[in-house]
Amino acid sequence: MQYPDRFAALPAYPFPRLRALLDDHPAGGAVLSMSIGDPTHPFPGFVAPLMAEYMAGFGGYPPNDGAPELLEAIAGWLTRRYGVTGFDGARILPLNGTREGLFNAALALSPEGKNGAQPAVLLPNPFYQCYMVAARAAGAAPIMVPARAETGFLPDYASLPPALLDRVSLAYICAPANPQGAVADAQYWTGLLTLAERHDFIVLADECYAEIYRHAPPPGVLEIAQAIGANPERVLAFHSLSKRSNLAGLRSGFVAGGPRNIAQLKQLRAYGGAPLPLPIQKVSAAVWADDAHAAENRALYAAKFDMADRMLGNIAGLRTPDAGFFLWLPVQDDEAAALKLWVTHGVRVLPGRYLANESHASLGGGNPGQGYIRVALVAPINDIERGLGAIRACLYEG
């Protein structure tokens, strides 16, 4: 039996790699997972009664383009959060989580060729694995651009050679960044949108952590695009209820952008996708319309980051992030650190190298995730305190 070569060289997924590293060794204490960003805070209390109320909707096919009340709620949230206007059903598409949209955007929007060559798709390194697979599925070359401390933990796409940029069809960017928590400010977004216009590519902005911030709300790409008068077809922004509302299992998100790009995504969805079930769409509308629970959720994460500042704040090289819910901690050897923490304390963290690939020599070489561990602050705060204490004792004082 023959299989396609385009996925043959995919790197191992991070979590099977972590199991292979740790699971042959006994845990050195009560097991505490700080390796995966699975939100555990309570989701809004009104969700379950509403789901029961709308249950009959599972008996019919849902609208592909989104229920009117959901589209209205999303548009209202975009206006409240970012001050943008003019978003309606022609510029918004509900998604089964952001991964569906981030993957399908490459299939729907990346052409077969660009300026007589194979298209290139830019992605940050470390990266969300979906980006790379989407590029390969679309027949494009994934170009992994390091997001290191010296570039503010965001990729410097403008530093790439003009000849390469002229081949670019899409540029993925996660901001606030996973795993580093770096925030793209207005200057960064303006520069990226200007670069996209100059070299004729589309920015795919994964903003799923935009509502988990410590101090000021991060600016959004749609906000900056509207402020500078950018072509609305230059950008698509992806959001979900997974982190904002602790509803990862609802698989509810959306993409917003220019009407031509959204029409391309809708056409692909009509043939090969599946819209959100109608009860989930109606519940999602109520969740997007409510900001109070998101503020409460944000406060819970802020308390955990304040604890991290107190317990780890004097570690050399440590930078607690402005947004997201991960710590990106510098260590000498990330695999050795993860294993030591497991066998001495039973705490699971993720080696940073598992979230990144080796950089091309022209981009500095090396794995930009190596020498860091990613620590998820999603567990209850008492567990976070135990985990941070173990990290300090094991990795920085031992």
XYZ file of C-alpha atoms in Angstrom:
398
model
C 0.000 0.000 0.000
C 1.339 3.408 -0.954
C 0.901 6.566 1.114
C 1.603 10.218 0.238
C 5.108 11.493 0.814
C 4.009 14.989 1.849
C 3.433 13.872 5.447
C 6.165 11.223 5.631
C 8.773 13.443 7.273
C 6.574 15.061 9.910
C 8.373 15.359 13.258
C 6.973 13.377 16.165
C 4.157 15.185 17.960
C 5.294 16.752 21.270
C 3.207 14.705 23.672
C 4.143 11.211 22.419
C 7.748 12.413 22.648
C 7.139 13.479 26.242
C 5.613 10.106 27.109
C 8.609 8.356 25.572
C 10.941 10.508 27.674
C 9.158 10.128 31.008
C 6.883 7.128 31.193
C 9.529 4.433 31.635
C 10.527 6.180 34.877
C 8.457 6.210 38.075
C 7.083 9.540 39.212
C 8.936 10.991 42.175
C 5.765 12.310 43.823
C 2.081 12.873 43.267
C 1.643 13.393 39.537
C 1.028 16.990 38.491
C 0.661 17.786 34.800
C 1.987 21.206 33.829
C 2.815 20.117 30.295
C -0.397 20.713 28.366
C -2.555 23.831 28.078
C -5.892 22.222 28.916
C -7.956 24.898 30.751
C -9.379 23.709 34.078
C -11.047 26.872 35.378
C -14.864 26.698 35.561
C -16.722 27.579 32.389
C -19.709 29.962 32.594
C -22.534 28.622 34.712
C -25.190 29.555 32.158
C -23.771 27.199 29.506
C -25.288 23.912 30.716
C -28.888 25.199 31.081
C -28.697 26.828 27.660
C -27.363 23.650 26.068
C -30.312 21.738 27.541
C -32.709 24.387 26.268
C -31.384 24.162 22.715
C -30.932 20.378 22.665
C -33.603 19.797 20.014
C -31.362 21.579 17.529
C -29.166 18.480 17.307
C -31.950 16.945 15.238
C -31.286 19.112 12.191
C -28.426 20.156 9.954
C -26.847 23.410 11.118
C -26.325 26.434 8.860
C -22.931 26.294 7.176
C -22.313 30.045 7.364
C -23.367 30.514 11.004
C -26.614 31.221 12.821
C -27.589 34.924 12.729
C -27.437 35.266 16.524
C -23.905 33.836 16.614
C -22.646 36.110 13.849
C -24.203 39.099 15.637
C -22.618 38.122 18.963
C -19.172 37.702 17.403
C -19.445 41.038 15.609
C -20.479 42.669 18.889
C -17.491 41.177 20.696
C -15.096 42.351 17.979
C -16.460 45.880 18.372
C -16.252 45.836 22.181
C -12.815 44.240 22.284
C -11.075 45.892 19.350
C -13.273 48.807 18.308
C -13.635 47.437 14.766
C -16.844 47.835 12.768
C -18.347 46.488 9.571
C -18.098 42.795 10.464
C -21.102 40.702 9.471
C -21.842 37.301 7.959
C -19.774 38.156 4.887
C -16.680 38.744 7.038
C -17.075 36.119 9.797
C -17.142 32.318 9.627
C -17.774 30.217 12.775
C -15.358 27.313 13.164
C -15.053 23.966 14.909
C -12.205 25.408 16.962
C -9.414 27.506 15.483
C -7.435 24.490 14.257
C -10.080 23.772 11.604
C -9.767 27.280 10.213
C -5.993 27.540 10.522
C -5.604 24.322 8.536
C -8.255 24.979 5.913
C -7.066 28.531 5.292
C -3.918 27.158 3.678
C -5.943 24.844 1.438
C -8.392 27.572 0.479
C -6.016 30.507 0.055
C -2.506 29.371 -0.901
C -2.147 29.179 -4.711
C -0.429 26.348 -6.549
C 2.412 28.669 -7.544
C 3.674 32.138 -6.686
C 5.839 34.170 -9.058
C 6.752 31.046 -11.003
C 7.913 29.058 -7.974
C 6.588 26.863 -5.181
C 4.758 29.046 -2.675
C 6.283 29.524 0.750
C 4.338 29.720 4.008
C 5.965 31.505 6.946
C 5.504 30.229 10.491
C 7.075 31.038 13.831
C 9.504 28.558 15.352
C 8.477 27.289 17.979
C 5.162 26.736 16.244
C 1.714 25.173 16.485
C 2.088 21.928 14.527
C -1.098 22.608 12.571
C 0.617 25.439 10.690
C 3.311 23.211 9.224
C 0.943 20.414 8.211
C -1.409 22.930 6.579
C 1.438 24.342 4.494
C 2.486 20.896 3.318
C -1.078 19.859 2.545
C -1.408 22.957 0.345
C 1.762 22.064 -1.550
C 3.721 24.981 -0.100
C 7.134 25.059 1.547
C 6.933 25.769 5.298
C 9.578 28.320 6.309
C 10.161 28.190 10.069
C 11.443 31.533 11.309
C 13.016 31.538 14.794
C 11.225 33.462 17.528
C 14.065 33.941 19.997
C 14.715 36.289 22.891
C 16.658 38.684 20.657
C 13.573 39.209 18.443
C 11.214 39.575 21.406
C 10.064 35.954 21.014
C 8.209 36.903 17.816
C 9.451 35.986 14.322
C 11.198 38.714 12.344
C 9.685 38.025 8.929
C 10.954 41.342 7.548
C 14.550 40.091 7.881
C 13.998 37.379 5.253
C 15.460 37.832 1.756
C 13.155 39.710 -0.657
C 13.328 36.842 -3.165
C 11.899 34.486 -0.547
C 9.253 36.978 0.574
C 8.084 37.277 -3.037
C 7.245 33.542 -2.924
C 5.252 33.822 0.308
C 1.514 33.173 0.035
C 0.638 33.048 3.748
C 2.278 34.015 7.026
C 1.109 32.419 10.257
C 1.632 34.326 13.494
C 0.491 33.387 16.995
C 0.075 36.454 19.201
C 0.038 36.376 22.148
C 2.592 33.709 21.380
C 2.477 30.085 22.429
C 4.705 29.128 24.208
C 6.515 32.382 25.058
C 3.568 34.690 25.827
C 5.022 37.527 23.737
C 2.566 40.221 22.660
C 2.593 41.763 19.182
C 2.222 45.504 19.646
C 0.795 47.988 17.156
C 4.218 48.576 15.617
C 4.735 44.845 15.011
C 1.294 44.414 13.422
C 1.783 47.511 11.264
C 5.135 46.264 10.045
C 3.753 42.806 9.251
C 0.750 44.179 7.372
C 2.994 46.528 5.413
C 5.275 43.614 4.535
C 2.258 41.566 3.423
C 1.124 44.354 1.116
C 4.605 44.825 -0.333
C 5.087 41.123 -1.082
C 1.436 40.175 -1.714
C 0.690 37.605 1.005
C -2.028 37.030 3.610
C -1.439 37.174 7.377
C -3.119 34.384 9.361
C -3.233 35.696 12.933
C -3.867 33.037 15.572
C -5.088 35.152 18.507
C -6.570 32.401 20.664
C -4.754 33.689 23.803
C -5.836 37.314 23.291
C -8.152 37.347 26.321
C -5.597 35.919 28.782
C -3.486 38.956 29.618
C -2.048 40.414 32.800
C -2.219 44.183 32.482
C -3.365 45.814 29.229
C -5.364 44.005 26.539
C -3.082 43.171 23.597
C -3.898 45.017 20.384
C -5.442 42.827 17.702
C -4.506 42.593 14.067
C -7.999 43.590 12.876
C -7.824 46.665 15.093
C -4.501 47.755 13.634
C -5.507 46.872 10.072
C -8.570 49.091 10.325
C -6.617 51.897 11.991
C -3.985 52.055 9.240
C -6.425 51.458 6.374
C -4.896 48.127 5.353
C -6.514 46.018 2.665
C -9.000 43.831 4.616
C -8.051 40.865 2.423
C -4.485 40.990 3.793
C -5.454 39.438 7.132
C -7.560 36.774 8.806
C -7.887 36.658 12.608
C -8.746 33.437 14.441
C -10.350 33.296 17.898
C -12.035 30.653 20.049
C -13.848 30.086 23.327
C -11.335 27.461 24.470
C -9.060 29.714 26.539
C -11.223 32.831 26.942
C -14.167 30.893 28.379
C -12.645 27.522 29.438
C -14.749 25.736 26.830
C -12.110 23.764 24.954
C -14.502 20.836 24.511
C -17.161 23.010 22.885
C -14.855 23.302 19.819
C -16.235 26.741 19.042
C -14.260 29.474 17.330
C -14.376 31.822 14.378
C -12.309 33.487 11.697
C -12.832 37.099 10.626
C -11.373 39.034 7.721
C -12.088 40.335 4.247
C -15.185 39.096 2.397
C -13.243 37.526 -0.506
C -11.100 35.406 1.792
C -14.101 34.400 3.908
C -15.980 33.408 0.730
C -13.090 31.099 -0.223
C -13.201 29.460 3.199
C -16.973 29.066 3.011
C -16.737 27.394 -0.372
C -14.231 24.835 0.918
C -16.327 24.267 4.052
C -19.445 23.631 1.918
C -17.726 20.742 0.130
C -15.446 19.231 2.736
C -16.196 20.647 6.175
C -18.748 20.421 8.938
C -20.430 23.424 10.565
C -20.944 23.737 14.302
C -24.110 21.994 15.536
C -26.907 24.513 16.017
C -27.144 24.145 19.835
C -23.417 24.854 20.098
C -23.806 27.897 17.864
C -26.592 29.267 20.057
C -24.693 28.624 23.287
C -21.591 30.201 21.741
C -23.575 33.330 20.944
C -24.437 33.737 24.619
C -20.815 33.168 25.665
C -19.386 35.709 23.196
C -21.967 38.223 24.423
C -20.811 37.926 28.047
C -17.515 39.527 29.096
C -17.844 39.203 32.880
C -16.824 35.552 33.026
C -13.778 36.252 30.827
C -12.626 38.942 33.268
C -13.019 36.522 36.187
C -11.016 33.904 34.309
C -8.299 36.431 33.551
C -8.046 37.320 37.238
C -7.444 33.666 38.137
C -4.514 33.498 35.732
C -3.169 36.841 36.950
C -3.008 35.455 40.495
C -0.975 32.496 39.244
C 1.472 34.729 37.407
C 1.836 36.910 40.500
C 2.714 33.730 42.394
C 5.259 32.821 39.722
C 6.836 36.265 40.071
C 7.163 35.783 43.831
C 8.507 32.229 43.654
C 10.711 32.390 40.544
C 11.284 36.095 40.009
C 15.018 36.149 40.770
C 15.943 33.387 38.324
C 18.432 34.645 35.744
C 16.902 34.925 32.298
C 13.327 34.419 33.470
C 10.737 36.621 31.818
C 7.173 36.144 32.990
C 4.930 36.826 30.005
C 2.421 39.577 29.380
C -0.230 37.177 28.070
C -1.140 33.529 27.614
C -0.944 30.968 30.404
C 2.510 29.437 29.952
C 5.901 30.042 31.519
C 8.854 29.715 29.146
C 11.669 28.948 31.563
C 15.356 28.913 30.636
C 17.257 25.743 31.576
C 20.594 24.266 30.574
C 19.124 21.096 29.014
C 15.359 21.014 28.507
C 14.985 17.223 28.186
C 17.209 16.568 31.189
C 15.315 19.183 33.216
C 11.926 17.659 32.364
C 13.128 14.174 33.287
C 14.725 15.330 36.550
C 11.571 17.163 37.579
C 9.486 14.054 36.871
C 11.635 11.531 38.725
C 12.166 13.778 41.760
C 8.763 15.452 42.122
C 6.251 13.857 39.721
C 5.770 17.162 37.861
C 5.391 16.975 34.061
C 6.594 19.866 31.917
C 7.328 19.993 28.197
C 10.861 20.345 26.795
C 10.916 23.382 24.545
C 12.702 21.560 21.725
C 9.562 19.434 21.218
C 7.670 22.565 20.111
C 10.223 23.632 17.497
C 12.273 22.341 14.576
C 15.890 22.857 13.664
C 16.290 26.207 11.957
C 17.876 26.447 8.547
C 21.505 27.547 8.656
C 20.573 30.783 6.877
C 18.296 31.599 9.829
C 20.928 30.940 12.472
C 20.558 27.178 12.801
C 19.755 25.320 15.995
C 16.452 24.546 17.656
C 15.034 27.782 19.151
C 13.030 25.838 21.732
C 16.085 24.055 23.097
C 17.142 25.321 26.510
C 13.595 26.117 27.662
C 10.754 24.253 29.296
C 7.097 25.156 28.817
C 5.079 25.190 32.032
C 1.290 25.452 31.807
C -0.416 27.356 34.636
C -3.837 25.773 34.119
C -4.152 23.633 37.275
C -5.763 24.876 40.519
C -3.648 27.471 42.275
C -2.635 25.174 45.159
C -1.239 22.707 42.621
C 0.512 25.538 40.796
C 2.191 26.551 44.055
C 3.418 22.986 44.587
C 4.626 22.733 41.012
C 6.472 26.053 41.062
C 8.092 25.111 44.350
C 9.271 21.835 42.837
C 10.608 23.617 39.747
C 12.586 26.084 41.868
C 14.007 23.437 44.206
C 14.801 20.908 41.510
C 16.050 23.043 38.632
C 17.365 26.272 40.117
C 18.488 25.446 43.652
C 19.485 21.795 43.369
